[in-house]
Short mmCIF file of C-alpha atoms in Angstrom, two decimals:
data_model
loop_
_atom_site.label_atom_id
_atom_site.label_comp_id
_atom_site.label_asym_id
_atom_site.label_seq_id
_atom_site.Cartn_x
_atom_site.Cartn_y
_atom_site.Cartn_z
CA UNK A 4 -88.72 -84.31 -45.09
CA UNK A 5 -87.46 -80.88 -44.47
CA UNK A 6 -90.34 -78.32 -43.96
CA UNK A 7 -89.26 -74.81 -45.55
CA UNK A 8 -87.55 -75.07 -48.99
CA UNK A 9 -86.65 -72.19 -51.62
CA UNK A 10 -89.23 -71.98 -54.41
CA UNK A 11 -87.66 -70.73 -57.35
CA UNK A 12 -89.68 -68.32 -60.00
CA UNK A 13 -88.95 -68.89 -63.55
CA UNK A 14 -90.49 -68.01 -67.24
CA UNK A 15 -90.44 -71.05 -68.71
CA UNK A 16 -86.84 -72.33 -67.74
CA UNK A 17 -87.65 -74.29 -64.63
CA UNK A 18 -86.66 -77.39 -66.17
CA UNK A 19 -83.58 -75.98 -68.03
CA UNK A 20 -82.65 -74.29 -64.22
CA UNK A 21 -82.83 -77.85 -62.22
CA UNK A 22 -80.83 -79.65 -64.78
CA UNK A 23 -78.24 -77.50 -65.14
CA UNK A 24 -78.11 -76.98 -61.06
CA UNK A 25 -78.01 -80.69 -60.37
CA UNK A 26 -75.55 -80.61 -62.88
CA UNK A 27 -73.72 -78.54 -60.88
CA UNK A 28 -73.57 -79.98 -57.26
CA UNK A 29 -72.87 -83.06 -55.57
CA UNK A 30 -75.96 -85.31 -54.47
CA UNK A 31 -77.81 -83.50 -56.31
CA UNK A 32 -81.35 -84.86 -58.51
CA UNK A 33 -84.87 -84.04 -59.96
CA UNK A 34 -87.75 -85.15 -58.47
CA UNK A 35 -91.39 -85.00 -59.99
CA UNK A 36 -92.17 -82.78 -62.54
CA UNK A 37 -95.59 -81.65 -62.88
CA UNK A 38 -97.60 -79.98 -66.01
CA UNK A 39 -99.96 -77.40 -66.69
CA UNK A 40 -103.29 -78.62 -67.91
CA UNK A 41 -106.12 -77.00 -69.65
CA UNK A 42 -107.20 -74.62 -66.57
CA UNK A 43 -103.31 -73.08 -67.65
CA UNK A 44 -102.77 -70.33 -66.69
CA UNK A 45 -99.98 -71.27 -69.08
CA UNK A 46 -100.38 -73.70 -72.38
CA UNK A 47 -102.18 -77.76 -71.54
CA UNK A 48 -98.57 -79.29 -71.37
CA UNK A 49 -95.93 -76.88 -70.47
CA UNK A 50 -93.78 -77.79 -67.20
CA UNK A 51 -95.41 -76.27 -64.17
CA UNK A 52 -93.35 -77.32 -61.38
CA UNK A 53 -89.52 -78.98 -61.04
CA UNK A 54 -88.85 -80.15 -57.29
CA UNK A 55 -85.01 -81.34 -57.37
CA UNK A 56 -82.35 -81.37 -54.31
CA UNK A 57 -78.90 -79.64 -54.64
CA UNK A 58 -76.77 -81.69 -52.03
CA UNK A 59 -79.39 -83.26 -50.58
CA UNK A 60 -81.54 -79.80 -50.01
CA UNK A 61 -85.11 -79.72 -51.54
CA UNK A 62 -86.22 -77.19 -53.84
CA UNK A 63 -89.25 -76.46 -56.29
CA UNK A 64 -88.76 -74.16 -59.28
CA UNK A 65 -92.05 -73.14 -60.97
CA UNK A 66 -92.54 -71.57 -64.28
CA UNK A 67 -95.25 -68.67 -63.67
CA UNK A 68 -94.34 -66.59 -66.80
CA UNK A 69 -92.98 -63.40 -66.26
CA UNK A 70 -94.98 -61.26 -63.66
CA UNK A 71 -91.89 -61.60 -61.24
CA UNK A 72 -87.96 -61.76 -61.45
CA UNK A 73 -85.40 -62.38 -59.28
CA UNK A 74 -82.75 -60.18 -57.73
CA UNK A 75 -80.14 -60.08 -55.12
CA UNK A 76 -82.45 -59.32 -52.38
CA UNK A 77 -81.91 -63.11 -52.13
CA UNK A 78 -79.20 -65.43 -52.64
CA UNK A 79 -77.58 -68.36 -52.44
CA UNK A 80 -74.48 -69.06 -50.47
CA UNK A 81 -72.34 -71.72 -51.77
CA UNK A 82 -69.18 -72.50 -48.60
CA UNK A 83 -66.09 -73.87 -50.46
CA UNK A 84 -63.41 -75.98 -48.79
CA UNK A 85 -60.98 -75.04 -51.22
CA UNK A 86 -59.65 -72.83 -54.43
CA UNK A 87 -60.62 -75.35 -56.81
CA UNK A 88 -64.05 -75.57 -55.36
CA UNK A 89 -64.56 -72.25 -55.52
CA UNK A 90 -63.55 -71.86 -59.00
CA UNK A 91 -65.40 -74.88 -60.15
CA UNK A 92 -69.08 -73.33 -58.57
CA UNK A 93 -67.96 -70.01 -59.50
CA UNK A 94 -66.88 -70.87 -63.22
CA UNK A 95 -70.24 -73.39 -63.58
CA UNK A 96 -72.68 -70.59 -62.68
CA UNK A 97 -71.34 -67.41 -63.51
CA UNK A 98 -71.62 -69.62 -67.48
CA UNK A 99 -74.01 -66.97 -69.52
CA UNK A 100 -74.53 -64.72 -65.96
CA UNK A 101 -72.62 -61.85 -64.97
CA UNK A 102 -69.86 -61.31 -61.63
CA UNK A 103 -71.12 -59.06 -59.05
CA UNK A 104 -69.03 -57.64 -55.57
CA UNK A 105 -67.84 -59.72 -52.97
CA UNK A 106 -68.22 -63.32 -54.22
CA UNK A 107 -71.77 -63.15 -55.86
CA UNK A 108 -72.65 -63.70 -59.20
CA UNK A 109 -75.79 -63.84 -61.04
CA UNK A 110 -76.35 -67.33 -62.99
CA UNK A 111 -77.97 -66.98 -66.44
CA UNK A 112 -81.52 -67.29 -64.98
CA UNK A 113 -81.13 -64.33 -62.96
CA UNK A 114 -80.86 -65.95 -59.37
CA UNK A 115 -77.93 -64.51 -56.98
CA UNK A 116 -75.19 -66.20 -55.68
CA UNK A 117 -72.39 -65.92 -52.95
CA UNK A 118 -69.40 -68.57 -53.73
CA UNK A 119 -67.57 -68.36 -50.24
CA UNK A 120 -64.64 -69.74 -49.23
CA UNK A 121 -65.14 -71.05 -45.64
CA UNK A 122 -61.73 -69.60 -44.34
CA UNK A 123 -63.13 -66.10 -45.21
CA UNK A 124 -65.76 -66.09 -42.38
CA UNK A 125 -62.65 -67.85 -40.07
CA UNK A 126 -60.60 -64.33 -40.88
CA UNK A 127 -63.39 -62.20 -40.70
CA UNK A 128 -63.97 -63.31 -36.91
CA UNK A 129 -60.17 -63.33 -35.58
CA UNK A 130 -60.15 -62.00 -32.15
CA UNK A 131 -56.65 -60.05 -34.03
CA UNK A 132 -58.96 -57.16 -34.90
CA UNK A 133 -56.02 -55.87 -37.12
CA UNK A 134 -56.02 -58.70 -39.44
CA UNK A 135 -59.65 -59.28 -39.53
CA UNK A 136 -60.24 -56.02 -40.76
CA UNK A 137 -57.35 -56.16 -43.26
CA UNK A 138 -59.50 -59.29 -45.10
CA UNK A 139 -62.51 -56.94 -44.69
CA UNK A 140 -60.91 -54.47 -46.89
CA UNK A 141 -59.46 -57.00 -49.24
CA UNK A 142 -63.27 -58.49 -49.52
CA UNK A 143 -64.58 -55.54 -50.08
CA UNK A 144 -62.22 -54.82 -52.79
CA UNK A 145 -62.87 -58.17 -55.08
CA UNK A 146 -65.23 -58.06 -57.63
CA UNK A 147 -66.25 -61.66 -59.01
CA UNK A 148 -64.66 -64.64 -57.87
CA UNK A 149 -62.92 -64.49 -54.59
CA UNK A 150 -59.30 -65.81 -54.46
CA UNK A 151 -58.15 -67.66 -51.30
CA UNK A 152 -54.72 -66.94 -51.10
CA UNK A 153 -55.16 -63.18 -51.93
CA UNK A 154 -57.29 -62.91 -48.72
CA UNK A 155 -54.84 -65.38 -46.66
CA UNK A 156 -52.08 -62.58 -47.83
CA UNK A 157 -54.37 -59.87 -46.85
CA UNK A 158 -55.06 -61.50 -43.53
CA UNK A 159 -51.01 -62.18 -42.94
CA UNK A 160 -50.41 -58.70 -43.57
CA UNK A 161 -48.25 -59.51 -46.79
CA UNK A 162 -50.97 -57.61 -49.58
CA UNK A 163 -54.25 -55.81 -48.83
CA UNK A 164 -56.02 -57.72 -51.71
CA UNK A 165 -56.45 -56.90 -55.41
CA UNK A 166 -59.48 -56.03 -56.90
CA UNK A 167 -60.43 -59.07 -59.49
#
């Protein structure tokens, strides 16, 4: 068992959140859901805890009403193999969300996200300082969903990267 996992904050949509991320990602299940009883602090009943696993990874999301909300002070990085990976993580929780700089989106819950193609971090690091710092710009230029062959252009030299 793995000894630090993400707990996850909700008002009332911890449920709702674990099914649609374990919709989402491979490997992926709910676990034990516990309820609130009479000592509440919400209503006898109501879901108090989700733990699930997103590829394997263990999590706990926890309804405890709305005293706290997320933001992008922490996120979640997704590493994608490929285009279509990327778009299919990308399109699946960006659903009812909104797009943010540089890869990240915010799901419909609120909680940030970085959908990365692995090459990016490969071009970022080139010991060709020119070209790494021609996908820099191009990253820094994308807002929403990153496109792989628009940075592999930026990185060859051919484009600097449009804006999405």
């Amino acid at each position: 068992m793995q000894k630090i996992h993400p707990m996850l904050w909700f008002d009332g949509q911890a449920h709702e959140a674990a099914e649609l991320y374990t919709s989402i990602f491979p490997n992926s299940k709910i676990g034990r859901i516990t309820r609130y009883g009479p000592a509440g602090p919400l209503a006898e009943g109501t879901v108090m805890t989700v733990d699930f696993e997103l590829d394997g990874q263990p999590f706990v999301a926890l309804n405890g009403g709305p005293d706290f909300t997320f933001n992008e002070s922490i996120s979640f990085v997704v590493p994608c193999e490929s285009q279509d990976e990327v778009d299919r993580y990308w399109e699946s929780l960006v659903d009812g969300g909104e797009p943010a700089p540089c890869g990240w989106l915010k799901d419909r819950f609120g909680v940030s996200w970085q959908i990365v193609p692995t090459a990016l971090e490969t071009m970022l690091t080139d010991a060709d300082k020119a070209r790494a710092q021609r996908v820099n710009e191009a990253m820094l230029q994308v807002f929403g969903k990153f496109d792989i062959a628009e940075l592999e252009a930026a990185f060859r030299g051919d484009t600097v990267g449009a804006a999405r």
